[in-house]
Short mmCIF file of C-alpha atoms and ligand atoms in Angstrom, two decimals:
data_model
loop_
_atom_site.label_atom_id
_atom_site.label_comp_id
_atom_site.label_asym_id
_atom_site.label_seq_id
_atom_site.Cartn_x
_atom_site.Cartn_y
_atom_site.Cartn_z
CA MET A 113 33.33 -88.31 -241.71
CA SER A 114 34.25 -84.62 -241.69
CA ALA A 115 31.42 -83.98 -244.21
CA SER A 116 28.93 -84.04 -241.31
CA LEU A 117 30.78 -81.37 -239.32
CA PRO A 118 29.39 -77.83 -239.06
CA ALA A 119 31.42 -75.51 -241.33
CA GLU A 120 32.62 -73.47 -238.36
CA ILE A 121 34.19 -76.58 -236.84
CA GLU A 122 35.57 -77.97 -240.06
CA THR A 123 37.36 -74.70 -240.82
CA HIS A 124 39.32 -74.80 -237.59
CA ARG A 125 39.54 -78.45 -236.59
CA GLN A 126 40.85 -81.26 -238.75
CA PRO A 127 41.36 -84.61 -237.03
CA GLU A 128 44.45 -86.61 -238.00
CA HIS A 129 42.64 -89.88 -237.34
CA GLU A 130 39.02 -90.99 -237.41
CA ILE A 131 37.05 -90.07 -234.28
CA ASN A 132 33.46 -89.48 -233.25
CA PRO A 133 32.65 -85.89 -234.36
CA GLN A 134 31.44 -85.02 -230.85
CA PHE A 135 35.06 -84.47 -229.79
CA LEU A 136 35.54 -81.81 -232.48
CA GLU A 137 32.15 -80.21 -232.05
CA ARG A 138 32.60 -79.45 -228.35
CA TRP A 139 34.32 -76.15 -227.78
CA SER A 140 34.11 -73.25 -225.35
CA PRO A 141 32.27 -70.20 -226.69
CA ARG A 142 31.85 -67.11 -224.49
CA SER A 143 28.62 -65.68 -225.88
CA PHE A 144 25.47 -66.99 -224.17
CA SER A 145 21.87 -66.29 -225.16
CA ASP A 146 19.19 -65.69 -222.55
CA GLN A 147 17.43 -68.95 -223.47
CA GLU A 148 16.66 -70.99 -220.39
CA VAL A 149 18.32 -74.37 -219.77
CA THR A 150 15.64 -76.90 -218.90
CA GLU A 151 15.96 -78.95 -215.75
CA ASP A 152 15.91 -82.17 -217.85
CA ALA A 153 18.77 -81.05 -220.10
CA LEU A 154 20.81 -79.88 -217.12
CA LEU A 155 20.30 -83.15 -215.29
CA SER A 156 21.49 -85.04 -218.38
CA LEU A 157 24.83 -83.24 -218.06
CA PHE A 158 25.26 -84.41 -214.48
CA GLU A 159 24.05 -87.88 -215.46
CA ALA A 160 26.97 -88.02 -217.91
CA ALA A 161 29.39 -86.85 -215.21
CA ARG A 162 27.98 -89.55 -212.94
CA TRP A 163 29.27 -92.30 -215.22
CA ALA A 164 32.88 -91.12 -215.27
CA PRO A 165 35.38 -93.71 -214.05
CA SER A 166 37.30 -92.97 -210.85
CA GLY A 167 39.94 -94.51 -208.60
CA SER A 168 38.27 -97.27 -206.51
CA ASN A 169 34.97 -95.92 -207.88
CA ASN A 170 35.13 -93.23 -205.19
CA GLN A 171 33.36 -90.68 -207.42
CA PRO A 172 35.00 -87.72 -205.66
CA TRP A 173 33.52 -85.01 -207.92
CA ARG A 174 30.96 -82.58 -206.50
CA PHE A 175 29.04 -79.73 -208.17
CA ILE A 176 27.30 -76.68 -206.73
CA VAL A 177 24.76 -75.37 -209.24
CA ALA A 178 23.67 -71.74 -209.54
CA ARG A 179 20.49 -71.05 -211.54
CA THR A 180 18.38 -68.51 -209.64
CA PRO A 181 19.29 -64.79 -209.78
CA GLU A 182 20.36 -64.97 -206.11
CA GLN A 183 22.57 -68.02 -206.63
CA LEU A 184 24.12 -66.56 -209.79
CA ALA A 185 24.80 -63.22 -208.07
CA LYS A 186 26.70 -65.11 -205.35
CA PHE A 187 28.87 -66.83 -207.96
CA HIS A 188 29.52 -63.51 -209.70
CA THR A 189 31.24 -62.21 -206.54
CA PHE A 190 34.15 -64.68 -206.86
CA ILE A 191 34.58 -64.89 -210.66
CA SER A 192 37.49 -62.84 -212.04
CA PRO A 193 36.55 -59.63 -213.91
CA PHE A 194 37.93 -60.97 -217.22
CA ASN A 195 35.57 -63.92 -217.05
CA LEU A 196 32.62 -62.06 -215.54
CA VAL A 197 32.45 -59.80 -218.60
CA TRP A 198 31.16 -62.70 -220.68
CA CYS A 199 29.86 -65.32 -218.22
CA GLU A 200 27.47 -62.93 -216.50
CA LYS A 201 24.97 -63.82 -219.21
CA ALA A 202 25.24 -67.58 -218.70
CA PRO A 203 21.95 -68.90 -217.25
CA VAL A 204 23.70 -71.66 -215.29
CA LEU A 205 27.03 -71.67 -213.48
CA THR A 206 28.37 -74.68 -211.65
CA LEU A 207 31.43 -75.09 -209.47
CA ILE A 208 33.24 -78.40 -209.81
CA PHE A 209 35.23 -79.51 -206.80
CA SER A 210 36.35 -82.82 -205.39
CA HIS A 211 36.77 -84.66 -202.10
CA THR A 212 40.49 -85.06 -201.39
CA LYS A 213 39.84 -87.96 -198.97
CA THR A 214 38.66 -91.51 -199.57
CA PRO A 215 35.64 -92.87 -197.65
CA LYS A 216 38.25 -94.38 -195.25
CA GLY A 217 39.65 -90.92 -194.53
CA THR A 218 42.99 -91.43 -196.31
CA ASP A 219 44.27 -89.09 -199.04
CA ASN A 220 42.72 -89.83 -202.43
CA PRO A 221 45.54 -89.42 -204.97
CA SER A 222 43.18 -89.43 -207.96
CA HIS A 223 40.47 -86.99 -206.87
CA ALA A 224 41.51 -84.23 -209.29
CA PHE A 225 42.12 -86.65 -212.16
CA ASP A 226 38.66 -88.15 -211.61
CA ALA A 227 36.96 -84.75 -211.40
CA GLY A 228 38.61 -83.82 -214.69
CA THR A 229 37.09 -86.88 -216.32
CA ALA A 230 33.66 -85.96 -214.94
CA TRP A 231 33.99 -82.44 -216.38
CA GLY A 232 34.93 -83.91 -219.75
CA TYR A 233 31.88 -86.17 -219.78
CA LEU A 234 29.62 -83.28 -218.72
CA ALA A 235 30.97 -81.05 -221.48
CA LEU A 236 30.44 -83.68 -224.17
CA GLU A 237 26.88 -84.37 -223.03
CA ALA A 238 26.16 -80.63 -223.07
CA ASN A 239 26.99 -80.69 -226.76
CA ASN A 240 24.62 -83.62 -227.26
CA GLN A 241 21.89 -81.57 -225.56
CA GLY A 242 22.46 -78.57 -227.84
CA LEU A 243 24.15 -76.63 -225.04
CA VAL A 244 27.61 -75.13 -224.70
CA THR A 245 29.96 -75.10 -221.72
CA HIS A 246 32.98 -72.99 -220.82
CA ALA A 247 35.21 -73.89 -217.87
CA MET A 248 37.00 -71.16 -215.93
CA GLY A 249 39.96 -71.41 -213.60
CA GLY A 250 39.83 -67.63 -213.25
CA PHE A 251 37.96 -67.26 -209.99
CA ASP A 252 38.90 -66.56 -206.37
CA ALA A 253 38.89 -70.05 -204.83
CA ASP A 254 39.25 -68.80 -201.24
CA LYS A 255 36.28 -66.50 -201.65
CA ALA A 256 34.25 -69.24 -203.35
CA ARG A 257 35.02 -71.68 -200.53
CA GLU A 258 33.93 -69.16 -197.93
CA THR A 259 30.83 -68.00 -199.83
CA LEU A 260 29.63 -71.52 -200.62
CA GLN A 261 30.74 -72.98 -197.25
CA ILE A 262 32.93 -75.73 -198.72
CA PRO A 263 34.97 -77.68 -196.11
CA ALA A 264 38.79 -77.75 -196.23
CA ASP A 265 39.03 -81.38 -197.41
CA TYR A 266 37.52 -80.51 -200.79
CA GLN A 267 39.57 -78.96 -203.61
CA LEU A 268 37.96 -76.41 -205.88
CA HIS A 269 38.74 -76.80 -209.58
CA ALA A 270 36.70 -74.63 -211.93
CA VAL A 271 33.49 -72.72 -212.50
CA ILE A 272 31.64 -73.96 -215.59
CA ALA A 273 29.29 -71.71 -217.54
CA ILE A 274 26.41 -73.61 -219.20
CA GLY A 275 23.81 -72.34 -221.64
CA HIS A 276 22.75 -71.83 -225.22
CA ARG A 277 25.07 -70.08 -227.60
CA GLY A 278 24.54 -66.39 -228.20
CA PRO A 279 25.55 -64.14 -231.11
CA VAL A 280 29.23 -63.23 -231.47
CA GLU A 281 28.26 -59.55 -231.80
CA ALA A 282 26.97 -59.57 -228.21
CA LEU A 283 30.55 -59.93 -226.93
CA PRO A 284 32.98 -57.06 -226.29
CA GLU A 285 35.14 -56.50 -229.39
CA ASN A 286 38.31 -58.04 -227.95
CA LEU A 287 36.44 -61.29 -227.30
CA GLN A 288 34.67 -61.42 -230.65
CA GLU A 289 37.85 -62.36 -232.49
CA ARG A 290 38.46 -65.19 -230.00
CA GLU A 291 35.01 -66.71 -230.52
CA ILE A 292 36.25 -69.53 -232.76
CA PRO A 293 37.03 -73.21 -232.14
CA SER A 294 40.69 -73.64 -231.19
CA GLY A 295 43.16 -76.08 -232.74
CA ARG A 296 45.40 -78.63 -231.09
CA ARG A 297 48.97 -79.98 -231.11
CA GLU A 298 49.63 -82.93 -233.35
CA VAL A 299 49.23 -86.37 -231.77
CA SER A 300 52.93 -87.06 -232.38
CA GLU A 301 53.83 -84.15 -230.08
CA PHE A 302 52.38 -85.80 -226.98
CA ILE A 303 52.87 -89.53 -227.36
CA TYR A 304 56.15 -91.37 -226.92
CA ALA A 305 57.06 -94.82 -228.19
CA GLY A 306 58.20 -97.05 -225.34
CA GLN A 307 59.84 -94.41 -223.13
CA PHE A 308 59.95 -90.67 -222.51
CA GLU A 309 62.05 -88.82 -225.03
C1 FMN B 470 40.57 -76.02 -216.05
C2 FMN B 470 40.24 -75.00 -217.09
C3 FMN B 470 40.34 -73.65 -216.78
C4 FMN B 470 40.01 -72.69 -217.75
N1 FMN B 470 40.02 -71.35 -217.39
C5 FMN B 470 39.53 -70.43 -218.25
C6 FMN B 470 39.34 -69.08 -217.84
O1 FMN B 470 39.58 -68.71 -216.68
N2 FMN B 470 38.85 -68.21 -218.75
C7 FMN B 470 38.53 -68.57 -220.02
O2 FMN B 470 38.07 -67.73 -220.79
N3 FMN B 470 38.68 -69.86 -220.45
C8 FMN B 470 39.17 -70.79 -219.59
N4 FMN B 470 39.28 -72.12 -219.98
C9 FMN B 470 38.93 -72.51 -221.36
C10 FMN B 470 40.17 -72.96 -222.14
O3 FMN B 470 40.94 -71.84 -222.48
C11 FMN B 470 39.72 -73.76 -223.36
O4 FMN B 470 39.07 -74.94 -222.93
C12 FMN B 470 40.91 -74.14 -224.24
O5 FMN B 470 41.47 -72.99 -224.83
C13 FMN B 470 40.53 -75.10 -225.34
O6 FMN B 470 39.49 -74.57 -226.12
P1 FMN B 470 38.10 -75.30 -226.34
O7 FMN B 470 37.54 -75.62 -224.97
O8 FMN B 470 37.25 -74.28 -227.06
O9 FMN B 470 38.35 -76.53 -227.13
C14 FMN B 470 39.62 -73.09 -219.05
C15 FMN B 470 39.53 -74.46 -219.35
C16 FMN B 470 39.82 -75.39 -218.39
C17 FMN B 470 39.65 -76.86 -218.73
#
C-alpha cells in the first residue's frame, strides 16, 4: 500500500496498520501558490463537511469564507502575526465556528466535537481536490467575532487557509525547515484495553 505514497509522505509517515492513503497524504503546509481555487473545488470541500455526523444531526458547524481582496484583508486583521507571515498568500481563508445551542434553544454539548469532524472531512476532501489546508488557532477570536458580526451563542474555533501548495523557498527561513509532514504517536499510546490506565 505504501508504494503508492508520494516520497515526501513516505519518508515521514509510516502507518502501523493498513489505512486509506488519504489519511497520510493530508498534512498542513504553509507555502501557498497564487493559483486560484475554483468555486467548484471549494464547494466540494464544504460538501464534504456537510456530510459529517453530529449529535441529533444538528449540524452546528458554520463557515465564513473570505476570497475577495476585501474579505481577505478583513481576516488578516485578526490573524496572529506568526500565522499571517505565511497565510497572507492563501487565496481562501475560512473561519469555522459552531452554534452552541440546539434548535430548541438548549445547550448543545457536542457542537465543538461535531465542528471538529466537519473540519476533518473538509481537510480530507481538499486533498482529494489537489488542494491543501492549514488550520490556525492563532487568531484573535474577540476581534474576529466583532469584525464578522458573529452572535454570542456561536463559538469560534479556527481559521483555515485553503489553496494550492507553493514552493518551500517562498517561506521565511525559519518556516522552511518545518515544511514537512509531521509524525504521530503510536496507536498503543492512546488506546486502553477495557479501562483507563
Ligand atoms: C485546531 C487547530 C489549531 C491549529 N493552530 C495552528 C496555528 O495557529 N498555527 C499553525 O501554524 N498551525 C496550527 N495548526 C496546525 C497543527 O500544528 C498541525 O495540524 C499539526 O501539527 C499536525 O500536522 P499536520 O496537520 O501537518 O498533520 C492547528 C491545527 C489545528 C487542528
